[in-house]
XYZ file of N, CA and C in Angstrom:
375
model
N -0.530 -19.117 -9.129
C 0.821 -17.982 -8.825
C -0.011 -16.798 -8.253
N 0.047 -16.144 -7.501
C 0.226 -15.393 -7.153
C 0.521 -14.097 -7.561
N -0.345 -12.769 -8.178
C 0.681 -11.874 -9.119
C -0.320 -10.844 -8.051
N 0.364 -9.895 -7.879
C 0.015 -8.141 -7.373
C 0.842 -7.411 -8.222
N 0.111 -6.130 -9.167
C 0.596 -5.487 -9.867
C 0.253 -4.169 -10.004
N 1.013 -3.303 -9.599
C 1.133 -1.926 -9.003
C 0.929 -0.689 -10.453
N 1.036 0.450 -10.222
C 0.417 1.162 -11.644
C -0.164 2.153 -10.685
N -0.224 3.821 -11.483
C -0.599 4.990 -10.902
C 0.067 5.530 -10.270
N 2.330 5.189 -10.025
C 2.766 6.005 -9.563
C 3.194 7.277 -10.904
N 4.256 8.319 -10.643
C 4.422 9.157 -11.465
C 4.974 10.434 -10.620
N 5.199 11.713 -11.297
C 5.834 12.858 -10.478
C 5.226 13.903 -10.498
N 5.005 14.366 -9.372
C 4.007 15.166 -9.174
C 4.161 16.696 -8.225
N 3.910 17.670 -8.120
C 4.488 19.109 -7.553
C 3.755 18.773 -6.122
N 4.642 19.650 -5.605
C 4.102 18.638 -3.923
C 2.627 19.701 -3.509
N 1.603 18.540 -2.562
C 0.196 19.630 -2.886
C -0.184 18.973 -3.747
N 0.090 17.964 -4.558
C -1.194 17.559 -5.870
C -0.872 15.354 -5.134
N -1.676 14.913 -6.182
C -2.687 14.314 -5.646
C -2.086 12.595 -6.836
N -2.176 11.898 -6.392
C -1.688 10.288 -6.989
C -2.699 9.126 -6.791
N -3.492 8.021 -7.116
C -3.649 7.441 -7.273
C -3.465 5.981 -7.209
N -2.667 5.309 -6.592
C -1.857 3.811 -6.526
C -2.633 2.439 -6.995
N -3.240 1.638 -7.852
C -3.980 0.718 -8.023
C -2.953 -0.671 -8.106
N -3.404 -1.463 -6.770
C -2.737 -2.588 -6.876
C -3.787 -3.806 -7.887
N -3.880 -3.748 -8.744
C -4.246 -6.151 -9.215
C -3.915 -7.025 -9.088
N -5.269 -7.603 -7.942
C -4.183 -9.157 -7.011
C -4.855 -10.015 -8.459
N -4.078 -10.748 -8.880
C -5.158 -12.602 -9.536
C -4.408 -13.567 -8.741
N -4.705 -14.824 -8.647
C -5.167 -15.820 -7.996
C -5.106 -15.679 -6.759
N -5.445 -14.929 -6.637
C -5.338 -14.600 -4.469
C -7.141 -13.233 -4.364
N -8.034 -13.974 -3.747
C -9.065 -13.391 -3.360
C -9.130 -12.037 -2.951
N -8.852 -10.802 -2.682
C -7.917 -10.151 -2.192
C -9.182 -9.536 -0.754
N -9.888 -9.249 -0.882
C -11.298 -9.707 0.232
C -10.584 -10.413 1.526
N -10.531 -11.432 1.315
C -9.829 -11.968 2.208
C -8.960 -12.112 3.178
N -7.995 -11.565 2.373
C -6.505 -11.234 3.008
C -6.432 -9.742 3.303
N -5.260 -9.474 4.978
C -4.954 -8.420 4.635
C -4.446 -7.657 3.637
N -4.326 -6.553 3.354
C -3.453 -5.656 2.167
C -2.938 -4.878 2.449
N -1.706 -4.538 2.084
C -0.995 -3.229 2.727
C -0.732 -2.382 1.152
N 0.105 -1.580 1.429
C 0.505 -0.269 1.261
C 2.381 0.216 1.537
N 2.655 -0.475 1.282
C 4.432 0.147 1.861
C 5.180 1.141 0.994
N 6.253 1.423 1.357
C 6.791 2.606 0.552
C 8.474 2.244 0.747
N 9.188 2.536 0.071
C 11.406 2.350 0.104
C 11.258 3.881 -0.338
N 12.259 4.367 0.600
C 13.251 5.065 -0.256
C 14.487 5.105 -0.490
N 14.935 5.645 -1.420
C 16.649 5.561 -1.789
C 16.996 4.891 0.004
N 17.872 4.391 0.481
C 18.731 4.213 1.948
C 17.977 3.749 3.179
N 16.453 4.030 2.767
C 15.882 4.069 3.481
C 15.007 2.132 3.935
N 14.835 1.706 5.131
C 13.834 1.087 5.075
C 13.107 0.586 4.235
N 12.078 -0.395 4.305
C 10.656 0.210 3.742
C 10.131 -0.157 5.334
N 8.967 1.124 4.791
C 8.061 1.250 5.807
C 6.211 0.696 5.364
N 5.877 0.405 5.954
C 4.534 0.195 6.416
C 3.848 1.804 5.765
N 2.616 2.211 5.326
C 2.197 3.069 4.854
C 0.555 3.114 5.493
N -0.160 1.870 4.383
C -1.594 1.999 4.551
C -1.900 0.155 4.727
N -2.681 0.197 5.199
C -3.277 -1.237 5.423
C -4.973 -1.588 5.683
N -5.570 -2.592 4.626
C -6.793 -2.336 5.213
C -6.940 -4.285 5.554
N -8.069 -4.357 6.494
C -8.126 -6.182 6.373
C -9.346 -6.842 5.793
N -9.599 -7.940 5.654
C -10.408 -8.848 5.351
C -11.796 -8.694 6.064
N -12.516 -8.795 5.191
C -14.373 -8.547 5.606
C -14.323 -7.056 6.076
N -14.714 -6.993 7.089
C -15.482 -5.664 7.578
C -14.131 -4.125 6.956
N -12.695 -4.419 6.307
C -12.610 -3.687 5.478
C -11.742 -2.676 6.528
N -11.405 -3.436 7.786
C -10.885 -1.666 8.554
C -9.383 -1.590 8.259
N -9.487 -0.428 8.950
C -8.486 0.355 8.004
C -6.985 0.589 9.179
N -5.694 1.194 8.760
C -4.309 0.949 9.651
C -3.866 2.447 8.616
N -3.270 2.759 9.314
C -2.562 4.002 8.625
C -0.679 4.382 9.244
N -0.094 4.848 8.935
C 0.927 5.755 9.230
C 0.759 7.185 10.027
N 1.241 6.886 10.898
C 0.959 8.980 11.040
C 1.288 9.227 10.521
N 2.556 9.391 9.584
C 3.001 10.470 9.027
C 1.886 10.365 7.189
N 1.299 9.274 7.440
C 0.561 9.543 6.169
C -1.295 9.960 6.667
N -1.413 9.662 8.077
C -2.903 9.225 8.559
C -3.572 10.922 7.600
N -4.574 10.895 7.714
C -4.971 12.249 7.663
C -4.895 12.541 5.526
N -4.206 12.300 4.834
C -3.983 12.367 3.675
C -4.177 11.578 2.822
N -3.573 10.022 3.141
C -4.197 9.141 2.247
C -4.820 8.315 2.791
N -5.771 7.043 2.097
C -6.691 6.549 1.898
C -6.543 5.412 1.082
N -6.589 4.266 1.682
C -6.753 2.893 1.368
C -8.164 2.702 0.934
N -8.290 1.124 -0.256
C -9.361 1.469 0.030
C -9.369 -0.365 -0.905
N -10.874 -1.095 -1.409
C -10.009 -1.964 -2.181
C -12.143 -2.532 -3.133
N -11.545 -2.518 -3.996
C -12.411 -3.149 -4.791
C -12.871 -4.871 -5.101
N -13.533 -5.607 -4.240
C -13.555 -6.751 -4.069
C -14.420 -7.357 -5.480
N -14.652 -6.805 -5.727
C -15.489 -6.916 -7.063
C -14.377 -6.936 -8.439
N -13.530 -6.188 -8.961
C -12.533 -5.958 -9.415
C -11.226 -6.892 -8.804
N -11.441 -6.965 -7.697
C -10.266 -7.531 -6.674
C -8.570 -6.512 -6.894
N -9.351 -5.305 -6.726
C -8.186 -4.641 -6.735
C -8.186 -3.789 -5.296
N -6.920 -3.507 -4.973
C -6.264 -2.445 -4.038
C -6.144 -0.939 -4.257
N -6.242 0.075 -4.034
C -6.006 1.479 -3.774
C -5.342 1.927 -2.911
N -4.821 3.269 -3.518
C -4.229 3.894 -2.334
C -4.454 4.810 -3.209
N -5.655 6.606 -1.906
C -5.136 7.499 -3.162
C -4.345 8.490 -2.332
N -3.841 9.173 -2.801
C -2.692 9.935 -2.348
C -3.297 11.530 -2.559
N -3.064 12.192 -0.979
C -3.690 13.525 -2.181
C -2.419 14.299 -0.903
N -1.785 16.095 -0.971
C -1.961 16.633 -0.305
C -0.174 15.873 -0.134
N 0.397 15.920 -0.970
C 1.400 14.903 -1.460
C 2.429 16.110 -0.963
N 3.667 15.328 -0.218
C 4.878 15.775 0.165
C 6.599 15.461 -0.120
N 7.488 16.225 -0.635
C 8.310 15.576 -1.275
C 9.340 14.763 -0.521
N 8.558 14.545 0.749
C 8.620 13.125 1.864
C 8.440 11.517 1.111
N 7.194 11.788 0.411
C 6.791 11.060 0.299
C 7.535 10.241 -1.051
N 7.810 10.845 -0.989
C 8.543 10.473 -2.307
C 9.520 8.834 -2.390
N 9.179 7.867 -3.655
C 9.747 6.826 -2.523
C 9.153 5.680 -3.683
N 9.748 3.981 -3.762
C 9.036 3.115 -4.478
C 8.206 2.792 -3.652
N 6.445 2.372 -3.835
C 5.737 2.296 -3.272
C 5.297 0.746 -3.696
N 4.664 -0.888 -2.742
C 4.849 -1.546 -3.106
C 3.581 -2.146 -2.498
N 2.906 -2.982 -3.436
C 1.577 -3.665 -2.814
C 1.677 -4.461 -1.995
N 0.812 -4.936 -1.059
C 1.173 -6.638 -0.317
C 0.064 -6.962 0.042
N 0.038 -8.743 0.095
C -1.159 -9.661 0.444
C -0.503 -10.395 1.509
N -1.689 -10.596 2.571
C -1.659 -12.207 3.165
C -0.234 -11.730 4.807
N -1.530 -11.060 5.406
C -0.112 -11.517 6.714
C -0.253 -11.749 7.471
N 1.573 -12.584 7.737
C 1.513 -13.590 8.417
C 1.711 -12.801 9.805
N 2.448 -11.689 10.313
C 3.228 -11.427 11.780
C 1.945 -11.566 12.569
N 2.657 -11.313 13.723
C 2.088 -11.019 15.216
C 1.680 -9.955 15.282
N 2.876 -9.031 15.034
C 2.379 -7.317 15.709
C 1.281 -6.658 15.394
N 0.762 -6.258 15.369
C 0.247 -5.001 15.293
C -0.543 -3.488 15.676
N -0.356 -2.915 14.475
C -1.187 -2.662 13.462
C -0.453 -3.628 12.739
N -1.222 -3.871 10.980
C -0.401 -5.193 10.206
C -0.104 -4.184 9.083
N 1.088 -3.407 10.029
C 1.688 -2.744 9.321
C 3.684 -2.733 9.093
N 3.458 -3.617 9.116
C 5.586 -4.238 9.746
C 5.199 -5.021 7.962
N 6.372 -5.314 7.904
C 6.782 -6.060 5.969
C 6.197 -8.002 6.341
N 5.732 -8.705 7.636
C 5.606 -10.005 7.584
C 4.362 -9.894 6.430
N 4.162 -9.915 5.202
C 3.649 -10.423 4.010
C 3.937 -11.574 3.125
N 2.627 -12.364 2.772
C 3.764 -13.136 1.694
C 3.778 -12.529 0.657
N 3.085 -11.883 -0.076
C 3.370 -11.493 -1.107
C 3.708 -10.407 -1.674
N 3.842 -9.589 -2.295
C 4.249 -8.364 -2.599
C 4.982 -8.405 -4.623
N 4.316 -7.362 -5.123
C 3.919 -6.497 -5.870
C 5.538 -5.715 -6.475
N 6.155 -5.405 -7.604
C 7.516 -4.939 -8.048
C 7.053 -4.002 -8.103
N 6.289 -2.632 -7.489
C 6.368 -1.817 -6.738
C 6.081 -0.367 -8.448
N 6.275 1.008 -7.788
C 5.558 1.611 -8.371
C 6.359 3.246 -7.293
N 7.197 3.829 -8.600
C 7.689 5.024 -8.597
C 6.724 6.300 -8.250
N 7.176 6.828 -7.098
C 6.145 8.002 -7.123
C 7.345 9.107 -6.676
N 7.235 9.962 -6.999
C 7.724 11.372 -7.114
C 8.046 12.249 -7.084
N 7.793 13.214 -5.621
C 6.979 14.578 -5.158
C 8.426 15.841 -5.121
N 8.436 16.973 -6.316
C 8.896 17.501 -6.240
C 8.263 19.158 -5.380
N 9.579 19.494 -4.786
C 9.227 20.760 -3.972
C 8.892 22.105 -5.126
């Protein structure tokens, strides 16, 4: 059974940094599209960043481009999201996702087969 377990969330002041981690089990992360999504209260879940299998090509939402970096450690089967220059509007529950099954491009829509439980990120002004 595929499991994705996020960690690394917390509370930080605006301008600070956090690194989120997603540990994957029963799934070789390097063979699948992997992504980070976030959902704030009352808002739809939105794609933040994604990474392709193989070459590791990355994709970012405009709202985080230049501030967030998605990466993958194939040996550890782990996905990361380095978040710098955090803003209050980055406050949300952050989710790890794997195995994109959609037809849209870039792969930042919610058509992923596997999801983690989420980790909360709170940015105060």
